[in-house]
PDB file of C-alpha atoms in Angstrom:
ATOM      1  CA  GLN A   1       0.000   0.000   0.000  1.00 91.00           C
ATOM      2  CA  VAL A   2       1.428   3.328  -1.075  1.00 94.00           C
ATOM      3  CA  GLN A   3       1.975   5.822   1.710  1.00 97.00           C
ATOM      4  CA  LEU A   4       3.218   9.391   1.901  1.00 97.00           C
ATOM      5  CA  GLN A   5       5.124  10.818   4.842  1.00 98.00           C
ATOM      6  CA  GLU A   6       6.071  14.452   5.320  1.00 98.00           C
ATOM      7  CA  SER A   7       9.171  15.326   7.290  1.00 98.00           C
ATOM      8  CA  GLY A   8      10.984  18.479   8.295  1.00 97.00           C
ATOM      9  CA  PRO A   9      11.307  21.078  11.048  1.00 97.00           C
ATOM     10  CA  GLY A  10       8.156  22.004  12.909  1.00 96.00           C
ATOM     11  CA  LEU A  11       9.418  25.481  13.746  1.00 98.00           C
ATOM     12  CA  VAL A  12      10.936  28.012  11.366  1.00 98.00           C
ATOM     13  CA  LYS A  13      12.015  31.559  12.130  1.00 98.00           C
ATOM     14  CA  PRO A  14      10.587  34.505  10.196  1.00 98.00           C
ATOM     15  CA  SER A  15      12.532  35.387   7.025  1.00 97.00           C
ATOM     16  CA  GLU A  16      14.127  31.948   6.923  1.00 98.00           C
ATOM     17  CA  THR A  17      13.442  29.031   4.562  1.00 98.00           C
ATOM     18  CA  LEU A  18      10.923  26.294   5.221  1.00 98.00           C
ATOM     19  CA  SER A  19      12.100  22.916   3.917  1.00 98.00           C
ATOM     20  CA  LEU A  20       9.981  19.777   3.832  1.00 98.00           C
ATOM     21  CA  THR A  21      10.391  16.375   2.244  1.00 98.00           C
ATOM     22  CA  CYS A  22       7.744  13.848   1.272  1.00 98.00           C
ATOM     23  CA  THR A  23       8.756  10.200   1.130  1.00 97.00           C
ATOM     24  CA  VAL A  24       6.771   7.809  -1.057  1.00 96.00           C
ATOM     25  CA  SER A  25       6.775   4.256   0.272  1.00 95.00           C
ATOM     26  CA  GLY A  26       5.165   1.061  -0.960  1.00 93.00           C
ATOM     27  CA  GLY A  27       4.988   2.228  -4.546  1.00 91.00           C
ATOM     28  CA  SER A  28       6.664   4.086  -7.381  1.00 88.00           C
ATOM     29  CA  ILE A  29       7.140   7.840  -7.611  1.00 91.00           C
ATOM     30  CA  SER A  30       7.127   7.540 -11.394  1.00 89.00           C
ATOM     31  CA  SER A  31       4.220   8.334 -13.697  1.00 82.00           C
ATOM     32  CA  TYR A  32       2.545  10.745 -11.309  1.00 90.00           C
ATOM     33  CA  TYR A  33       2.394  14.405 -10.449  1.00 93.00           C
ATOM     34  CA  TRP A  34       3.044  15.143  -6.774  1.00 96.00           C
ATOM     35  CA  SER A  35       1.767  18.201  -4.930  1.00 97.00           C
ATOM     36  CA  TRP A  36       2.200  20.194  -1.779  1.00 98.00           C
ATOM     37  CA  ILE A  37      -0.960  21.600  -0.212  1.00 98.00           C
ATOM     38  CA  ARG A  38      -1.223  23.586   2.997  1.00 98.00           C
ATOM     39  CA  GLN A  39      -3.903  24.476   5.500  1.00 98.00           C
ATOM     40  CA  PRO A  40      -3.489  27.313   8.010  1.00 97.00           C
ATOM     41  CA  PRO A  41      -4.989  26.531  11.431  1.00 96.00           C
ATOM     42  CA  GLY A  42      -8.769  26.728  11.234  1.00 95.00           C
ATOM     43  CA  LYS A  43      -8.738  27.694   7.560  1.00 96.00           C
ATOM     44  CA  GLY A  44      -9.126  26.103   4.145  1.00 96.00           C
ATOM     45  CA  LEU A  45      -6.830  24.304   1.746  1.00 97.00           C
ATOM     46  CA  GLU A  46      -4.319  26.055  -0.483  1.00 97.00           C
ATOM     47  CA  TRP A  47      -2.462  24.315  -3.288  1.00 96.00           C
ATOM     48  CA  ILE A  48       1.211  25.301  -3.324  1.00 97.00           C
ATOM     49  CA  ALA A  49       2.755  23.510  -6.306  1.00 96.00           C
ATOM     50  CA  TYR A  50       3.176  20.247  -8.132  1.00 95.00           C
ATOM     51  CA  ILE A  51       6.126  18.380  -9.594  1.00 95.00           C
ATOM     52  CA  HIS A  52       6.270  15.532 -12.068  1.00 93.00           C
ATOM     53  CA  TYR A  53       8.679  12.677 -11.467  1.00 90.00           C
ATOM     54  CA  SER A  54      10.515  13.944 -14.563  1.00 91.00           C
ATOM     55  CA  GLY A  55      11.146  17.243 -12.766  1.00 91.00           C
ATOM     56  CA  SER A  56       8.669  19.548 -14.475  1.00 92.00           C
ATOM     57  CA  THR A  57       6.910  21.885 -12.073  1.00 93.00           C
ATOM     58  CA  ASN A  58       4.040  24.320 -11.716  1.00 93.00           C
ATOM     59  CA  TYR A  59       3.575  26.764  -8.882  1.00 94.00           C
ATOM     60  CA  ASN A  60       0.699  28.680  -7.367  1.00 93.00           C
ATOM     61  CA  PRO A  61       1.061  32.203  -8.829  1.00 92.00           C
ATOM     62  CA  SER A  62       0.677  33.719  -5.366  1.00 92.00           C
ATOM     63  CA  LEU A  63       3.700  31.781  -4.095  1.00 95.00           C
ATOM     64  CA  THR A  64       5.814  31.258  -7.203  1.00 93.00           C
ATOM     65  CA  SER A  65       8.445  33.850  -6.248  1.00 95.00           C
ATOM     66  CA  ARG A  66       9.230  32.028  -2.998  1.00 97.00           C
ATOM     67  CA  VAL A  67       8.717  28.329  -3.813  1.00 98.00           C
ATOM     68  CA  THR A  68      10.950  25.657  -5.278  1.00 97.00           C
ATOM     69  CA  LEU A  69      10.099  21.979  -5.662  1.00 97.00           C
ATOM     70  CA  SER A  70      12.550  19.206  -6.415  1.00 96.00           C
ATOM     71  CA  VAL A  71      12.370  15.441  -6.835  1.00 96.00           C
ATOM     72  CA  ASP A  72      14.798  12.635  -6.079  1.00 94.00           C
ATOM     73  CA  THR A  73      13.514   9.504  -7.787  1.00 93.00           C
ATOM     74  CA  SER A  74      16.353   7.370  -6.394  1.00 93.00           C
ATOM     75  CA  LYS A  75      15.058   8.057  -2.888  1.00 94.00           C
ATOM     76  CA  SER A  76      11.360   8.215  -3.861  1.00 94.00           C
ATOM     77  CA  GLN A  77      11.208  11.691  -2.375  1.00 96.00           C
ATOM     78  CA  PHE A  78      10.100  15.130  -3.424  1.00 97.00           C
ATOM     79  CA  SER A  79      10.794  18.323  -1.538  1.00 98.00           C
ATOM     80  CA  LEU A  80       9.453  21.808  -0.893  1.00 98.00           C
ATOM     81  CA  ARG A  81      11.437  24.936  -0.158  1.00 98.00           C
ATOM     82  CA  LEU A  82       9.561  28.106   0.792  1.00 98.00           C
ATOM     83  CA  ARG A  83      11.747  31.172   1.243  1.00 98.00           C
ATOM     84  CA  SER A  84      11.308  34.308   3.344  1.00 98.00           C
ATOM     85  CA  VAL A  85       8.553  32.869   5.514  1.00 98.00           C
ATOM     86  CA  THR A  86       6.256  34.923   7.720  1.00 98.00           C
ATOM     87  CA  ALA A  87       3.638  34.038  10.297  1.00 98.00           C
ATOM     88  CA  ALA A  88       1.137  33.756   7.430  1.00 97.00           C
ATOM     89  CA  ASP A  89       2.980  30.629   6.290  1.00 98.00           C
ATOM     90  CA  THR A  90       2.118  28.815   9.523  1.00 98.00           C
ATOM     91  CA  ALA A  91       0.076  25.825   8.434  1.00 98.00           C
ATOM     92  CA  VAL A  92      -0.257  22.076   8.213  1.00 98.00           C
ATOM     93  CA  TYR A  93       1.614  21.078   5.087  1.00 98.00           C
ATOM     94  CA  TYR A  94       0.409  18.030   3.163  1.00 98.00           C
ATOM     95  CA  CYS A  95       1.989  16.167   0.312  1.00 98.00           C
ATOM     96  CA  ALA A  96      -0.404  14.472  -2.080  1.00 98.00           C
ATOM     97  CA  ARG A  97      -0.515  12.338  -5.208  1.00 96.00           C
ATOM     98  CA  GLN A  98      -2.387  13.087  -8.417  1.00 93.00           C
ATOM     99  CA  HIS A  99      -5.311  10.742  -8.921  1.00 90.00           C
ATOM    100  CA  CYS A 100      -4.947   8.310 -11.811  1.00 88.00           C
ATOM    101  CA  ILE A 101      -7.353   5.463 -12.480  1.00 86.00           C
ATOM    102  CA  GLY A 102      -7.997   3.213 -15.439  1.00 84.00           C
ATOM    103  CA  GLY A 103      -5.379   4.918 -17.552  1.00 83.00           C
ATOM    104  CA  SER A 104      -6.840   8.389 -16.970  1.00 88.00           C
ATOM    105  CA  CYS A 105      -5.444  11.033 -14.676  1.00 88.00           C
ATOM    106  CA  TYR A 106      -7.334  13.857 -13.023  1.00 89.00           C
ATOM    107  CA  TRP A 107      -6.268  17.064 -11.369  1.00 90.00           C
ATOM    108  CA  SER A 108      -7.427  15.652  -8.055  1.00 95.00           C
ATOM    109  CA  PHE A 109      -5.591  14.014  -5.191  1.00 96.00           C
ATOM    110  CA  ASP A 110      -6.305  10.478  -4.091  1.00 95.00           C
ATOM    111  CA  LEU A 111      -3.454   9.915  -1.664  1.00 97.00           C
ATOM    112  CA  TRP A 112      -2.396  12.296   1.072  1.00 98.00           C
ATOM    113  CA  GLY A 113       0.219  12.302   3.769  1.00 98.00           C
ATOM    114  CA  ARG A 114      -0.899  12.838   7.352  1.00 98.00           C
ATOM    115  CA  GLY A 115       0.392  16.387   7.249  1.00 98.00           C
ATOM    116  CA  THR A 116       2.986  18.202   9.300  1.00 98.00           C
ATOM    117  CA  LEU A 117       2.441  21.413  11.224  1.00 98.00           C
ATOM    118  CA  VAL A 118       4.999  24.099  10.530  1.00 98.00           C
ATOM    119  CA  THR A 119       4.954  27.122  12.786  1.00 98.00           C
ATOM    120  CA  VAL A 120       6.732  30.317  11.810  1.00 98.00           C
ATOM    121  CA  SER A 121       7.842  32.108  14.946  1.00 97.00           C
ATOM    122  CA  SER A 122      10.923  33.617  16.464  1.00 95.00           C
TER     123      SER A 122
ATOM    124  CA  GLN B   1     -10.070  34.521  -0.554  1.00 69.00           C
ATOM    125  CA  SER B   2     -10.742  31.261  -2.387  1.00 73.00           C
ATOM    126  CA  VAL B   3     -11.234  31.077  -6.136  1.00 85.00           C
ATOM    127  CA  LEU B   4     -14.212  28.725  -5.746  1.00 95.00           C
ATOM    128  CA  THR B   5     -17.098  29.845  -3.528  1.00 97.00           C
ATOM    129  CA  GLN B   6     -18.793  27.512  -1.051  1.00 98.00           C
ATOM    130  CA  PRO B   7     -21.268  28.250   1.744  1.00 98.00           C
ATOM    131  CA  PRO B   8     -19.452  28.351   5.093  1.00 97.00           C
ATOM    132  CA  SER B   9     -21.874  25.947   6.699  1.00 98.00           C
ATOM    133  CA  VAL B  10     -24.822  23.646   6.075  1.00 98.00           C
ATOM    134  CA  SER B  11     -26.771  21.410   8.421  1.00 97.00           C
ATOM    135  CA  GLY B  12     -29.303  18.636   8.373  1.00 97.00           C
ATOM    136  CA  ALA B  13     -30.934  16.034  10.555  1.00 97.00           C
ATOM    137  CA  PRO B  14     -30.031  12.353  10.359  1.00 97.00           C
ATOM    138  CA  GLY B  15     -31.617  10.718   7.330  1.00 97.00           C
ATOM    139  CA  GLN B  16     -32.103  13.971   5.482  1.00 97.00           C
ATOM    140  CA  ARG B  17     -30.529  15.151   2.241  1.00 98.00           C
ATOM    141  CA  VAL B  18     -28.175  18.118   2.065  1.00 98.00           C
ATOM    142  CA  THR B  19     -26.392  19.780  -0.810  1.00 98.00           C
ATOM    143  CA  ILE B  20     -23.239  21.872  -0.886  1.00 98.00           C
ATOM    144  CA  SER B  21     -22.702  24.270  -3.749  1.00 98.00           C
ATOM    145  CA  CYS B  22     -19.434  25.304  -5.372  1.00 98.00           C
ATOM    146  CA  THR B  23     -19.422  28.332  -7.641  1.00 97.00           C
ATOM    147  CA  GLY B  24     -16.583  29.129  -9.982  1.00 95.00           C
ATOM    148  CA  SER B  25     -16.067  31.137 -13.152  1.00 93.00           C
ATOM    149  CA  SER B  26     -15.438  30.905 -16.873  1.00 91.00           C
ATOM    150  CA  SER B  27     -11.751  30.202 -16.293  1.00 91.00           C
ATOM    151  CA  ASP B  28     -12.198  27.180 -14.038  1.00 93.00           C
ATOM    152  CA  ILE B  29     -15.420  25.177 -13.735  1.00 95.00           C
ATOM    153  CA  GLY B  30     -16.989  27.046 -16.648  1.00 94.00           C
ATOM    154  CA  ALA B  31     -13.980  26.305 -18.843  1.00 93.00           C
ATOM    155  CA  GLY B  32     -14.809  22.629 -18.639  1.00 94.00           C
ATOM    156  CA  TYR B  33     -12.422  21.571 -15.925  1.00 95.00           C
ATOM    157  CA  ASP B  34     -13.539  18.775 -13.654  1.00 96.00           C
ATOM    158  CA  VAL B  35     -14.718  19.383 -10.113  1.00 97.00           C
ATOM    159  CA  HIS B  36     -13.600  17.149  -7.276  1.00 98.00           C
ATOM    160  CA  TRP B  37     -14.795  16.938  -3.682  1.00 98.00           C
ATOM    161  CA  TYR B  38     -13.002  16.095  -0.438  1.00 98.00           C
ATOM    162  CA  GLN B  39     -14.189  15.236   3.037  1.00 98.00           C
ATOM    163  CA  GLN B  40     -12.012  16.286   5.953  1.00 98.00           C
ATOM    164  CA  LEU B  41     -12.740  14.893   9.386  1.00 97.00           C
ATOM    165  CA  PRO B  42     -11.296  16.800  12.356  1.00 93.00           C
ATOM    166  CA  GLY B  43      -7.558  16.374  12.709  1.00 93.00           C
ATOM    167  CA  THR B  44      -7.161  14.284   9.568  1.00 97.00           C
ATOM    168  CA  ALA B  45      -6.035  14.765   6.001  1.00 98.00           C
ATOM    169  CA  PRO B  46      -8.663  15.370   3.332  1.00 98.00           C
ATOM    170  CA  LYS B  47     -10.129  12.302   1.657  1.00 98.00           C
ATOM    171  CA  LEU B  48     -11.129  12.214  -2.007  1.00 97.00           C
ATOM    172  CA  LEU B  49     -14.906  11.834  -2.075  1.00 98.00           C
ATOM    173  CA  ILE B  50     -15.898  12.605  -5.672  1.00 98.00           C
ATOM    174  CA  TYR B  51     -13.673  12.949  -8.729  1.00 96.00           C
ATOM    175  CA  GLY B  52     -14.388  13.975 -12.289  1.00 95.00           C
ATOM    176  CA  ASN B  53     -17.596  15.791 -11.296  1.00 96.00           C
ATOM    177  CA  GLY B  54     -19.588  12.726 -10.344  1.00 96.00           C
ATOM    178  CA  ASN B  55     -17.429   9.638  -9.855  1.00 96.00           C
ATOM    179  CA  ARG B  56     -16.908   7.939  -6.515  1.00 97.00           C
ATOM    180  CA  PRO B  57     -13.610   6.296  -5.580  1.00 94.00           C
ATOM    181  CA  SER B  58     -13.851   2.732  -4.384  1.00 94.00           C
ATOM    182  CA  GLY B  59     -15.225   2.576  -0.868  1.00 95.00           C
ATOM    183  CA  VAL B  60     -17.182   5.822  -0.927  1.00 97.00           C
ATOM    184  CA  PRO B  61     -20.869   5.149  -0.225  1.00 97.00           C
ATOM    185  CA  ASP B  62     -23.378   5.939  -2.945  1.00 96.00           C
ATOM    186  CA  ARG B  63     -25.037   8.337  -0.506  1.00 98.00           C
ATOM    187  CA  PHE B  64     -22.520  10.822  -1.858  1.00 98.00           C
ATOM    188  CA  SER B  65     -23.016  12.188  -5.360  1.00 98.00           C
ATOM    189  CA  GLY B  66     -21.690  15.080  -7.394  1.00 98.00           C
ATOM    190  CA  SER B  67     -22.880  17.090 -10.347  1.00 97.00           C
ATOM    191  CA  LYS B  68     -21.719  20.021 -12.434  1.00 97.00           C
ATOM    192  CA  SER B  69     -23.505  22.565 -14.577  1.00 96.00           C
ATOM    193  CA  GLY B  70     -22.092  25.686 -16.178  1.00 96.00           C
ATOM    194  CA  THR B  71     -19.834  27.469 -13.714  1.00 96.00           C
ATOM    195  CA  SER B  72     -21.106  25.595 -10.653  1.00 97.00           C
ATOM    196  CA  ALA B  73     -21.051  22.184  -9.059  1.00 98.00           C
ATOM    197  CA  SER B  74     -22.852  20.493  -6.199  1.00 98.00           C
ATOM    198  CA  LEU B  75     -22.245  17.735  -3.714  1.00 98.00           C
ATOM    199  CA  ALA B  76     -25.301  15.904  -2.443  1.00 98.00           C
ATOM    200  CA  ILE B  77     -25.412  13.707   0.626  1.00 98.00           C
ATOM    201  CA  THR B  78     -28.502  11.582   1.201  1.00 98.00           C
ATOM    202  CA  GLY B  79     -29.436   9.577   4.260  1.00 97.00           C
ATOM    203  CA  LEU B  80     -27.344  11.876   6.446  1.00 98.00           C
ATOM    204  CA  GLN B  81     -25.418  10.123   9.204  1.00 97.00           C
ATOM    205  CA  ALA B  82     -23.644  11.451  12.277  1.00 97.00           C
ATOM    206  CA  GLU B  83     -20.278  10.412  10.871  1.00 96.00           C
ATOM    207  CA  ASP B  84     -20.810  12.686   7.864  1.00 97.00           C
ATOM    208  CA  GLU B  85     -20.157  15.702  10.080  1.00 97.00           C
ATOM    209  CA  ALA B  86     -16.997  17.136   8.585  1.00 98.00           C
ATOM    210  CA  ASP B  87     -15.582  19.872   6.377  1.00 98.00           C
ATOM    211  CA  TYR B  88     -16.129  19.491   2.643  1.00 98.00           C
ATOM    212  CA  TYR B  89     -14.019  21.112  -0.067  1.00 98.00           C
ATOM    213  CA  CYS B  90     -14.528  21.427  -3.789  1.00 98.00           C
ATOM    214  CA  GLN B  91     -11.528  21.668  -6.101  1.00 98.00           C
ATOM    215  CA  SER B  92     -10.929  22.355  -9.762  1.00 96.00           C
ATOM    216  CA  TYR B  93      -8.335  23.754 -12.143  1.00 94.00           C
ATOM    217  CA  ASP B  94      -7.941  27.342 -13.321  1.00 91.00           C
ATOM    218  CA  SER B  95      -6.454  28.074 -16.709  1.00 85.00           C
ATOM    219  CA  SER B  96      -6.138  31.816 -16.125  1.00 81.00           C
ATOM    220  CA  LEU B  97      -3.430  31.456 -13.507  1.00 65.00           C
ATOM    221  CA  SER B  98      -0.784  29.723 -15.609  1.00 69.00           C
ATOM    222  CA  GLY B  99      -2.573  26.494 -14.865  1.00 74.00           C
ATOM    223  CA  SER B 100      -3.346  26.293 -11.190  1.00 89.00           C
ATOM    224  CA  VAL B 101      -5.183  23.940  -8.881  1.00 94.00           C
ATOM    225  CA  VAL B 102      -7.875  25.834  -6.958  1.00 95.00           C
ATOM    226  CA  PHE B 103      -9.956  24.953  -3.905  1.00 96.00           C
ATOM    227  CA  GLY B 104     -13.173  26.242  -2.450  1.00 97.00           C
ATOM    228  CA  GLY B 105     -13.123  27.775   0.995  1.00 97.00           C
ATOM    229  CA  GLY B 106     -14.755  24.735   2.554  1.00 97.00           C
ATOM    230  CA  THR B 107     -18.172  23.995   4.055  1.00 98.00           C
ATOM    231  CA  LYS B 108     -18.749  22.763   7.575  1.00 98.00           C
ATOM    232  CA  LEU B 109     -21.525  20.149   7.642  1.00 98.00           C
ATOM    233  CA  THR B 110     -23.286  19.800  10.966  1.00 98.00           C
ATOM    234  CA  VAL B 111     -25.543  16.813  11.593  1.00 97.00           C
ATOM    235  CA  LEU B 112     -28.214  18.000  13.995  1.00 95.00           C
TER     236      LEU B 112
END
């Protein structure tokens, strides 16, 4: 059974860089798009970006100047870097897999990690 | 502010039917992009409930159904049960923002 697990620091100082990694276990990282999605405490979901196993990326226009995604297929991992963070970046960060079924893929997410809370505070 | 608009809350008694609306625009839902729905129970990650406007992943009860028309979509839940109390999110794709995944603001369903 494929599982996703986010990892990284739970506390980041303002103006510094938030770095998270998502490890894919029990299955292949190939042939899918992989996303990062966040949820501030008590608020809704916000898509951050996605990366294909080949390395192609697409970013949320509101975050594109501060975000970089990368993928390491040898480790079955993909990573998020968010620069110059502020308190507004405090959120639960989820990694998620694009939903593919029966040879068709959708811009939806069928597999999610459990999420990791990142707090931006000095 | 979310790109897709949902009512903040809806409620219904056990056994009843409730619907949750999701309103978009000509650059997302109205452009023909699929709408997907998620259920989020407290303290857990979202779960895919409906994909491709009206399809249910394996294991999702047929009490849940989705539809789409024009620039809007709806999630219907029949035979409401206590365990349906959760937050529900719609999601689509927006071609005006260099290709961007967009979510609704979420709807809190309360089972009375």
